[in-house]
Every structure is written in C-alpha cells, then in structure tokens.
Amino acid sequence: MIETEQRTDMSKPHWRPARASDLPAISAIAAAIHPDLPERPEVFAEKMRLYPDGCRALIADDETVGYGLAHPWRQHRIPLLDGFLELIPNDADCIYVHDVAVLPDCRGGVARAYIATIEELARASGIAALALVSVYATRPLWERFGFRPVPADAQFRAKLASYGDGATYMLRDLAAT
Ligand SMILES: CC(C)(COP(=O)(O)OP(=O)(O)OC[C@H]1O[C@@H](n2cnc3c(N)ncnc32)[C@H](O)[C@@H]1OP(=O)(O)O)[C@@H](O)C(=O)NCCC(=O)NCCS
C-alpha cells in the first residue's frame, strides 16, 4: 500500500514566526519596497522582541520573501515611523499592523492570510479592533479586509505626515465582522 502524506509545499509562500536571523532579509525587503519610508533594523528588531506573536516572516524555498509586523496599541495613536515603541501599552485596545510587505512574485492571498492570523491573535487577547496606516494606493485593498478610513483633522494629518502623501489611518472593528 502506498502511504500518502500531507506535506506543506515548501516552495509555496507560507508564514511562520519571524526570527532574529530573518532581520537582514526583512530589512532588505523593506528597503526595496519602501525606499521612501526608511526604517532602521533596530526598530524592526524591537517589535520582534516586544511582540513576537505579531511578527511573521513569509518563506518560500527557505528564502524570506516577505514580512508582517504588528503589535498591540491604542486606537487613534500613530506610532512614529522609524521610532521605537519602548513598551506595549497595558491598556491596548487594538492591534496595530505596522507593515505587511511581500516581494512581487510571491503576492496573492498572503496578506489576507497574515491579517487572519492577526485577527485571531486580537480575538484571543480580547482586543476588538485592528488598526493600520495605509500608504501608497492600498486603501481599497485594506477596505476589502474590512478596514475603514478614519476621518482625520489637521492635527492627526500632521502625525500621518511621516508616512508620506496620501497616508490614511484605518480601523477594523472586529465586533462588526
Ligand atoms: C500589500 C501586499 C502585502 C498585499 O499582498 P497580496 O498577497 O497581494 O494580498 P492578498 O492577495 O492577500 O490580498 C489583497 C486583496 O486585495 C485585493 N486587491 C489587490 N490590489 C487591490 C487594489 N488595488 N484595489 C482593491 N483591491 C485590491 C486582492 O484582490 C485581494 O482581495 P481578495 O483576497 O478578496 O482577492 C503587497 O501588495 C505588498 O507587499 N505591497 C507593497 C507593500 C505595501 O504596500 N504594504 C502595505 C503597506 S500599508
């Protein structure tokens, strides 16, 4: 009898927890995909240290081809780009998705999978919202996942400025979905 075994096709992009050894690849991908929004490797490393559950690496054929970084935070507060968090707030009421970036050849369904993991994490922690800053023209993409733009006054827009023109703060209410 031929035994069949269900295996993960390792050439197919799949998420796993990010490791310190992924940091050079994560920094290289960030620099390639976000040349105008530079962040220091130490800033990524801090997030991985403070909240490893939210930090995942996308792997295909043993190569790191993307990453997702997220951490608990307060709604309507925007972490400074390239800034240290210092600590995770005790009164966090959202998980803030700092960034998801994937090399072009490996895209297709992977952001959805990452957000599903973060959603599970939030629900398991009793957190009822996800937040992010949409950059470039990604707003419709995030709307597909249930995020909604939050109207921004002048003060809030000034805080968004470090994320470039057209940056939009968005929230997803997990109680509503
Ligand atoms: C953002 C990114 C990670 C998405 O990865 P992906 O694997 O293509 O995403 P997914 O396929 O899982 O999900 C994208 C969804 O939005 C849809 N979509 C893609 N582009 C879209 C667009 N311009 N407008 C509306 N919907 C769009 C897709 O069809 C898909 O929806 P579906 O699952 O219902 O089919 C990838 O494009 C990337 O790395 N971009 C550069 C970095 C970046 O902009 N990161 C976000 C910073 S806020």
PDB file of C-alpha atoms and ligand atoms in Angstrom:
ATOM      1  CA  MET A   1       0.000   0.000   0.000  1.00  0.00           C
ATOM      2  CA  ILE A   2       1.341   3.441  -0.861  1.00  0.00           C
ATOM      3  CA  GLU A   3       1.067   5.779   2.048  1.00  0.00           C
ATOM      4  CA  THR A   4       0.221   9.345   1.157  1.00  0.00           C
ATOM      5  CA  GLU A   5       1.361  12.090   3.442  1.00  0.00           C
ATOM      6  CA  GLN A   6       0.075  15.629   3.512  1.00  0.00           C
ATOM      7  CA  ARG A   7       3.058  17.942   3.333  1.00  0.00           C
ATOM      8  CA  THR A   8       3.379  21.682   3.099  1.00  0.00           C
ATOM      9  CA  ASP A   9       4.747  22.563  -0.330  1.00  0.00           C
ATOM     10  CA  MET A  10       7.800  24.497   0.884  1.00  0.00           C
ATOM     11  CA  SER A  11       8.152  26.305  -2.436  1.00  0.00           C
ATOM     12  CA  LYS A  12       4.745  27.900  -1.800  1.00  0.00           C
ATOM     13  CA  PRO A  13       4.949  31.102   0.291  1.00  0.00           C
ATOM     14  CA  HIS A  14       3.951  30.315   3.876  1.00  0.00           C
ATOM     15  CA  TRP A  15       4.041  32.325   7.105  1.00  0.00           C
ATOM     16  CA  ARG A  16       5.957  31.386  10.195  1.00  0.00           C
ATOM     17  CA  PRO A  17       7.016  33.341  13.311  1.00  0.00           C
ATOM     18  CA  ALA A  18       9.817  35.805  12.485  1.00  0.00           C
ATOM     19  CA  ARG A  19      13.242  35.021  13.964  1.00  0.00           C
ATOM     20  CA  ALA A  20      16.152  37.307  14.744  1.00  0.00           C
ATOM     21  CA  SER A  21      18.000  35.635  11.850  1.00  0.00           C
ATOM     22  CA  ASP A  22      15.292  36.943   9.452  1.00  0.00           C
ATOM     23  CA  LEU A  23      16.200  40.528  10.278  1.00  0.00           C
ATOM     24  CA  PRO A  24      18.721  41.149   7.447  1.00  0.00           C
ATOM     25  CA  ALA A  25      16.230  39.814   4.882  1.00  0.00           C
ATOM     26  CA  ILE A  26      13.354  41.801   6.414  1.00  0.00           C
ATOM     27  CA  SER A  27      15.441  44.987   6.295  1.00  0.00           C
ATOM     28  CA  ALA A  28      16.445  44.321   2.686  1.00  0.00           C
ATOM     29  CA  ILE A  29      12.820  43.728   1.634  1.00  0.00           C
ATOM     30  CA  ALA A  30      11.701  46.874   3.492  1.00  0.00           C
ATOM     31  CA  ALA A  31      14.413  48.936   1.795  1.00  0.00           C
ATOM     32  CA  ALA A  32      13.462  47.573  -1.647  1.00  0.00           C
ATOM     33  CA  ILE A  33       9.690  48.016  -1.217  1.00  0.00           C
ATOM     34  CA  HIS A  34       9.615  51.183   0.904  1.00  0.00           C
ATOM     35  CA  PRO A  35      12.640  53.223  -0.310  1.00  0.00           C
ATOM     36  CA  ASP A  36      10.905  56.474   0.694  1.00  0.00           C
ATOM     37  CA  LEU A  37       9.857  55.233   4.153  1.00  0.00           C
ATOM     38  CA  PRO A  38      13.176  54.022   5.596  1.00  0.00           C
ATOM     39  CA  GLU A  39      13.309  52.354   8.992  1.00  0.00           C
ATOM     40  CA  ARG A  40      16.307  51.104  10.955  1.00  0.00           C
ATOM     41  CA  PRO A  41      16.745  47.346  11.509  1.00  0.00           C
ATOM     42  CA  GLU A  42      16.797  48.037  15.281  1.00  0.00           C
ATOM     43  CA  VAL A  43      13.256  49.397  15.004  1.00  0.00           C
ATOM     44  CA  PHE A  44      12.068  46.116  13.405  1.00  0.00           C
ATOM     45  CA  ALA A  45      14.072  44.136  15.971  1.00  0.00           C
ATOM     46  CA  GLU A  46      12.372  45.956  18.844  1.00  0.00           C
ATOM     47  CA  LYS A  47       8.919  44.996  17.553  1.00  0.00           C
ATOM     48  CA  MET A  48      10.030  41.363  17.215  1.00  0.00           C
ATOM     49  CA  ARG A  49      11.299  41.448  20.793  1.00  0.00           C
ATOM     50  CA  LEU A  50       8.277  43.239  22.306  1.00  0.00           C
ATOM     51  CA  TYR A  51       5.586  41.299  20.488  1.00  0.00           C
ATOM     52  CA  PRO A  52       6.904  38.194  18.716  1.00  0.00           C
ATOM     53  CA  ASP A  53       3.360  36.827  18.191  1.00  0.00           C
ATOM     54  CA  GLY A  54       2.595  39.641  15.728  1.00  0.00           C
ATOM     55  CA  CYS A  55       5.826  39.400  13.750  1.00  0.00           C
ATOM     56  CA  ARG A  56       5.871  36.840  10.978  1.00  0.00           C
ATOM     57  CA  ALA A  57       8.130  36.019   8.070  1.00  0.00           C
ATOM     58  CA  LEU A  58       6.888  34.785   4.710  1.00  0.00           C
ATOM     59  CA  ILE A  59       9.047  31.917   3.490  1.00  0.00           C
ATOM     60  CA  ALA A  60       9.311  30.264   0.076  1.00  0.00           C
ATOM     61  CA  ASP A  61      12.012  27.728  -0.711  1.00  0.00           C
ATOM     62  CA  ASP A  62      13.794  28.606   2.529  1.00  0.00           C
ATOM     63  CA  GLU A  63      14.060  32.257   1.472  1.00  0.00           C
ATOM     64  CA  THR A  64      12.399  35.117   3.340  1.00  0.00           C
ATOM     65  CA  VAL A  65      10.166  36.750   0.741  1.00  0.00           C
ATOM     66  CA  GLY A  66       8.028  38.989   2.914  1.00  0.00           C
ATOM     67  CA  TYR A  67       7.172  40.011   6.434  1.00  0.00           C
ATOM     68  CA  GLY A  68       4.314  41.230   8.594  1.00  0.00           C
ATOM     69  CA  LEU A  69       4.814  43.245  11.773  1.00  0.00           C
ATOM     70  CA  ALA A  70       2.038  44.077  14.233  1.00  0.00           C
ATOM     71  CA  HIS A  71       1.717  44.897  17.923  1.00  0.00           C
ATOM     72  CA  PRO A  72      -0.970  45.909  20.447  1.00  0.00           C
ATOM     73  CA  TRP A  73      -1.514  49.668  20.601  1.00  0.00           C
ATOM     74  CA  ARG A  74      -4.078  52.365  21.372  1.00  0.00           C
ATOM     75  CA  GLN A  75      -6.652  53.333  18.755  1.00  0.00           C
ATOM     76  CA  HIS A  76      -6.143  56.739  17.114  1.00  0.00           C
ATOM     77  CA  ARG A  77      -2.462  56.819  18.164  1.00  0.00           C
ATOM     78  CA  ILE A  78       0.002  56.615  15.333  1.00  0.00           C
ATOM     79  CA  PRO A  79       3.424  55.176  16.118  1.00  0.00           C
ATOM     80  CA  LEU A  80       6.125  57.347  14.595  1.00  0.00           C
ATOM     81  CA  LEU A  81       7.727  55.817  11.516  1.00  0.00           C
ATOM     82  CA  ASP A  82      11.239  54.558  12.325  1.00  0.00           C
ATOM     83  CA  GLY A  83      10.509  55.175  16.014  1.00  0.00           C
ATOM     84  CA  PHE A  84      10.899  52.844  18.975  1.00  0.00           C
ATOM     85  CA  LEU A  85       7.734  51.754  20.776  1.00  0.00           C
ATOM     86  CA  GLU A  86       9.567  51.462  24.127  1.00  0.00           C
ATOM     87  CA  LEU A  87       6.799  49.268  25.521  1.00  0.00           C
ATOM     88  CA  ILE A  88       3.430  47.735  24.695  1.00  0.00           C
ATOM     89  CA  PRO A  89       0.656  49.696  26.464  1.00  0.00           C
ATOM     90  CA  ASN A  90      -1.199  47.837  29.243  1.00  0.00           C
ATOM     91  CA  ASP A  91      -4.455  49.362  28.054  1.00  0.00           C
ATOM     92  CA  ALA A  92      -4.067  48.403  24.375  1.00  0.00           C
ATOM     93  CA  ASP A  93      -7.398  48.436  22.526  1.00  0.00           C
ATOM     94  CA  CYS A  94      -6.220  47.485  19.040  1.00  0.00           C
ATOM     95  CA  ILE A  95      -3.563  45.522  17.266  1.00  0.00           C
ATOM     96  CA  TYR A  96      -1.716  47.922  15.032  1.00  0.00           C
ATOM     97  CA  VAL A  97      -0.455  46.405  11.784  1.00  0.00           C
ATOM     98  CA  HIS A  98       2.790  48.255  11.258  1.00  0.00           C
ATOM     99  CA  ASP A  99       3.521  46.819   7.826  1.00  0.00           C
ATOM    100  CA  VAL A 100       2.999  43.892   5.511  1.00  0.00           C
ATOM    101  CA  ALA A 101       5.399  43.740   2.585  1.00  0.00           C
ATOM    102  CA  VAL A 102       5.902  40.905   0.141  1.00  0.00           C
ATOM    103  CA  LEU A 103       8.185  40.556  -2.872  1.00  0.00           C
ATOM    104  CA  PRO A 104       6.103  40.969  -6.060  1.00  0.00           C
ATOM    105  CA  ASP A 105       6.473  37.357  -7.299  1.00  0.00           C
ATOM    106  CA  CYS A 106       5.162  35.964  -4.016  1.00  0.00           C
ATOM    107  CA  ARG A 107       1.990  38.057  -3.678  1.00  0.00           C
ATOM    108  CA  GLY A 108      -1.528  36.706  -3.958  1.00  0.00           C
ATOM    109  CA  GLY A 109      -3.501  35.697  -0.890  1.00  0.00           C
ATOM    110  CA  VAL A 110      -0.664  36.133   1.573  1.00  0.00           C
ATOM    111  CA  ALA A 111      -1.715  39.467   3.091  1.00  0.00           C
ATOM    112  CA  ARG A 112      -5.183  38.006   3.691  1.00  0.00           C
ATOM    113  CA  ALA A 113      -3.596  35.042   5.499  1.00  0.00           C
ATOM    114  CA  TYR A 114      -1.418  37.314   7.655  1.00  0.00           C
ATOM    115  CA  ILE A 115      -4.352  39.535   8.641  1.00  0.00           C
ATOM    116  CA  ALA A 116      -6.408  36.441   9.515  1.00  0.00           C
ATOM    117  CA  THR A 117      -3.657  35.382  11.940  1.00  0.00           C
ATOM    118  CA  ILE A 118      -3.537  38.854  13.497  1.00  0.00           C
ATOM    119  CA  GLU A 119      -7.320  38.874  13.787  1.00  0.00           C
ATOM    120  CA  GLU A 120      -7.198  35.540  15.656  1.00  0.00           C
ATOM    121  CA  LEU A 121      -4.491  36.929  17.920  1.00  0.00           C
ATOM    122  CA  ALA A 122      -6.579  40.020  18.698  1.00  0.00           C
ATOM    123  CA  ARG A 123      -9.704  37.994  19.446  1.00  0.00           C
ATOM    124  CA  ALA A 124      -7.734  35.612  21.679  1.00  0.00           C
ATOM    125  CA  SER A 125      -6.376  38.637  23.606  1.00  0.00           C
ATOM    126  CA  GLY A 126      -9.813  40.259  23.991  1.00  0.00           C
ATOM    127  CA  ILE A 127      -8.856  43.095  21.642  1.00  0.00           C
ATOM    128  CA  ALA A 128     -11.731  44.207  19.427  1.00  0.00           C
ATOM    129  CA  ALA A 129     -10.044  46.260  16.688  1.00  0.00           C
ATOM    130  CA  LEU A 130      -7.214  46.246  14.176  1.00  0.00           C
ATOM    131  CA  ALA A 131      -5.561  49.474  13.025  1.00  0.00           C
ATOM    132  CA  LEU A 132      -3.068  50.479  10.358  1.00  0.00           C
ATOM    133  CA  VAL A 133      -1.808  53.341   8.267  1.00  0.00           C
ATOM    134  CA  SER A 134      -2.455  52.671   4.600  1.00  0.00           C
ATOM    135  CA  VAL A 135       0.297  54.001   2.345  1.00  0.00           C
ATOM    136  CA  TYR A 136       0.551  54.374  -1.430  1.00  0.00           C
ATOM    137  CA  ALA A 137      -2.752  53.350  -3.008  1.00  0.00           C
ATOM    138  CA  THR A 138      -3.507  50.421  -0.690  1.00  0.00           C
ATOM    139  CA  ARG A 139      -6.692  51.848   0.831  1.00  0.00           C
ATOM    140  CA  PRO A 140      -9.067  49.764  -1.382  1.00  0.00           C
ATOM    141  CA  LEU A 141      -7.049  46.659  -0.574  1.00  0.00           C
ATOM    142  CA  TRP A 142      -7.489  47.190   3.182  1.00  0.00           C
ATOM    143  CA  GLU A 143     -11.166  48.054   2.685  1.00  0.00           C
ATOM    144  CA  ARG A 144     -11.532  44.570   1.226  1.00  0.00           C
ATOM    145  CA  PHE A 145     -10.426  43.201   4.591  1.00  0.00           C
ATOM    146  CA  GLY A 146     -12.966  45.309   6.487  1.00  0.00           C
ATOM    147  CA  PHE A 147     -10.766  48.290   7.436  1.00  0.00           C
ATOM    148  CA  ARG A 148     -12.446  51.707   7.230  1.00  0.00           C
ATOM    149  CA  PRO A 149     -10.698  55.090   6.919  1.00  0.00           C
ATOM    150  CA  VAL A 150     -10.910  57.295   9.998  1.00  0.00           C
ATOM    151  CA  PRO A 151     -11.601  60.960   9.168  1.00  0.00           C
ATOM    152  CA  ALA A 152      -8.500  62.963  10.100  1.00  0.00           C
ATOM    153  CA  ASP A 153      -8.377  66.529  11.421  1.00  0.00           C
ATOM    154  CA  ALA A 154      -5.353  68.773  10.771  1.00  0.00           C
ATOM    155  CA  GLN A 155      -3.509  67.596  13.903  1.00  0.00           C
ATOM    156  CA  PHE A 156      -3.998  63.944  13.021  1.00  0.00           C
ATOM    157  CA  ARG A 157      -2.929  64.568   9.412  1.00  0.00           C
ATOM    158  CA  ALA A 158       0.288  66.148  10.693  1.00  0.00           C
ATOM    159  CA  LYS A 159       1.031  62.939  12.616  1.00  0.00           C
ATOM    160  CA  LEU A 160       0.427  60.918   9.460  1.00  0.00           C
ATOM    161  CA  ALA A 161       2.885  63.076   7.507  1.00  0.00           C
ATOM    162  CA  SER A 162       5.897  60.834   8.214  1.00  0.00           C
ATOM    163  CA  TYR A 163       4.085  58.088   6.272  1.00  0.00           C
ATOM    164  CA  GLY A 164       4.050  60.151   3.081  1.00  0.00           C
ATOM    165  CA  ASP A 165       1.350  61.794   1.000  1.00  0.00           C
ATOM    166  CA  GLY A 166      -1.973  60.003   0.887  1.00  0.00           C
ATOM    167  CA  ALA A 167      -1.391  58.047   4.095  1.00  0.00           C
ATOM    168  CA  THR A 168      -4.715  57.081   5.696  1.00  0.00           C
ATOM    169  CA  TYR A 169      -5.347  55.841   9.224  1.00  0.00           C
ATOM    170  CA  MET A 170      -7.787  52.910   9.112  1.00  0.00           C
ATOM    171  CA  LEU A 171      -9.584  50.814  11.708  1.00  0.00           C
ATOM    172  CA  ARG A 172     -11.337  47.498  11.539  1.00  0.00           C
ATOM    173  CA  ASP A 173     -13.945  46.802  14.191  1.00  0.00           C
ATOM    174  CA  LEU A 174     -13.762  43.069  14.908  1.00  0.00           C
ATOM    175  CA  ALA A 175     -17.105  43.146  16.693  1.00  0.00           C
ATOM    176  CA  ALA A 176     -18.730  44.159  13.412  1.00  0.00           C
ATOM    177  CA  THR A 177     -17.220  41.322  11.336  1.00  0.00           C
TER     178      THR A 177
HETATM  179  C1  LIG B   1       0.077  44.810   0.367  1.00  0.00           C
HETATM  180  C2  LIG B   1       0.574  43.436  -0.061  1.00  0.00           C
HETATM  181  C3  LIG B   1       1.311  42.796   1.109  1.00  0.00           C
HETATM  182  C4  LIG B   1      -0.634  42.584  -0.453  1.00  0.00           C
HETATM  183  O1  LIG B   1      -0.215  41.261  -0.673  1.00  0.00           O
HETATM  184  P1  LIG B   1      -1.130  40.238  -1.516  1.00  0.00           P
HETATM  185  O2  LIG B   1      -0.623  38.876  -1.281  1.00  0.00           O
HETATM  186  O3  LIG B   1      -1.194  40.747  -2.910  1.00  0.00           O
HETATM  187  O4  LIG B   1      -2.520  40.453  -0.816  1.00  0.00           O
HETATM  188  P2  LIG B   1      -3.777  39.456  -0.865  1.00  0.00           P
HETATM  189  O5  LIG B   1      -3.878  38.846  -2.228  1.00  0.00           O
HETATM  190  O6  LIG B   1      -3.748  38.551   0.304  1.00  0.00           O
HETATM  191  O7  LIG B   1      -4.956  40.455  -0.587  1.00  0.00           O
HETATM  192  C5  LIG B   1      -5.174  41.543  -1.370  1.00  0.00           C
HETATM  193  C6  LIG B   1      -6.670  41.657  -1.567  1.00  0.00           C
HETATM  194  O8  LIG B   1      -6.934  42.942  -2.066  1.00  0.00           O
HETATM  195  C7  LIG B   1      -7.284  42.853  -3.438  1.00  0.00           C
HETATM  196  N1  LIG B   1      -6.534  43.908  -4.100  1.00  0.00           N
HETATM  197  C8  LIG B   1      -5.269  43.906  -4.514  1.00  0.00           C
HETATM  198  N2  LIG B   1      -4.970  45.098  -5.056  1.00  0.00           N
HETATM  199  C9  LIG B   1      -6.086  45.856  -4.933  1.00  0.00           C
HETATM  200  C10 LIG B   1      -6.420  47.182  -5.294  1.00  0.00           C
HETATM  201  N3  LIG B   1      -5.539  47.979  -5.889  1.00  0.00           N
HETATM  202  N4  LIG B   1      -7.669  47.618  -5.027  1.00  0.00           N
HETATM  203  C11 LIG B   1      -8.576  46.824  -4.424  1.00  0.00           C
HETATM  204  N5  LIG B   1      -8.323  45.559  -4.059  1.00  0.00           N
HETATM  205  C12 LIG B   1      -7.089  45.085  -4.307  1.00  0.00           C
HETATM  206  C13 LIG B   1      -6.928  41.455  -3.879  1.00  0.00           C
HETATM  207  O9  LIG B   1      -7.762  41.004  -4.902  1.00  0.00           O
HETATM  208  C14 LIG B   1      -7.170  40.688  -2.596  1.00  0.00           C
HETATM  209  O10 LIG B   1      -8.546  40.511  -2.333  1.00  0.00           O
HETATM  210  P3  LIG B   1      -9.206  39.039  -2.311  1.00  0.00           P
HETATM  211  O11 LIG B   1      -8.453  38.266  -1.260  1.00  0.00           O
HETATM  212  O12 LIG B   1     -10.623  39.296  -1.941  1.00  0.00           O
HETATM  213  O13 LIG B   1      -8.992  38.510  -3.694  1.00  0.00           O
HETATM  214  C15 LIG B   1       1.528  43.525  -1.269  1.00  0.00           C
HETATM  215  O14 LIG B   1       0.831  44.083  -2.346  1.00  0.00           O
HETATM  216  C16 LIG B   1       2.765  44.383  -0.986  1.00  0.00           C
HETATM  217  O15 LIG B   1       3.754  43.906  -0.445  1.00  0.00           O
HETATM  218  N6  LIG B   1       2.708  45.661  -1.388  1.00  0.00           N
HETATM  219  C17 LIG B   1       3.821  46.596  -1.146  1.00  0.00           C
HETATM  220  C18 LIG B   1       3.932  46.966   0.310  1.00  0.00           C
HETATM  221  C19 LIG B   1       2.682  47.656   0.816  1.00  0.00           C
HETATM  222  O16 LIG B   1       2.104  48.499   0.159  1.00  0.00           O
HETATM  223  N7  LIG B   1       2.288  47.259   2.034  1.00  0.00           N
HETATM  224  C20 LIG B   1       1.142  47.827   2.686  1.00  0.00           C
HETATM  225  C21 LIG B   1       1.547  48.993   3.485  1.00  0.00           C
HETATM  226  S1  LIG B   1       0.116  49.756   4.232  1.00  0.00           S
END
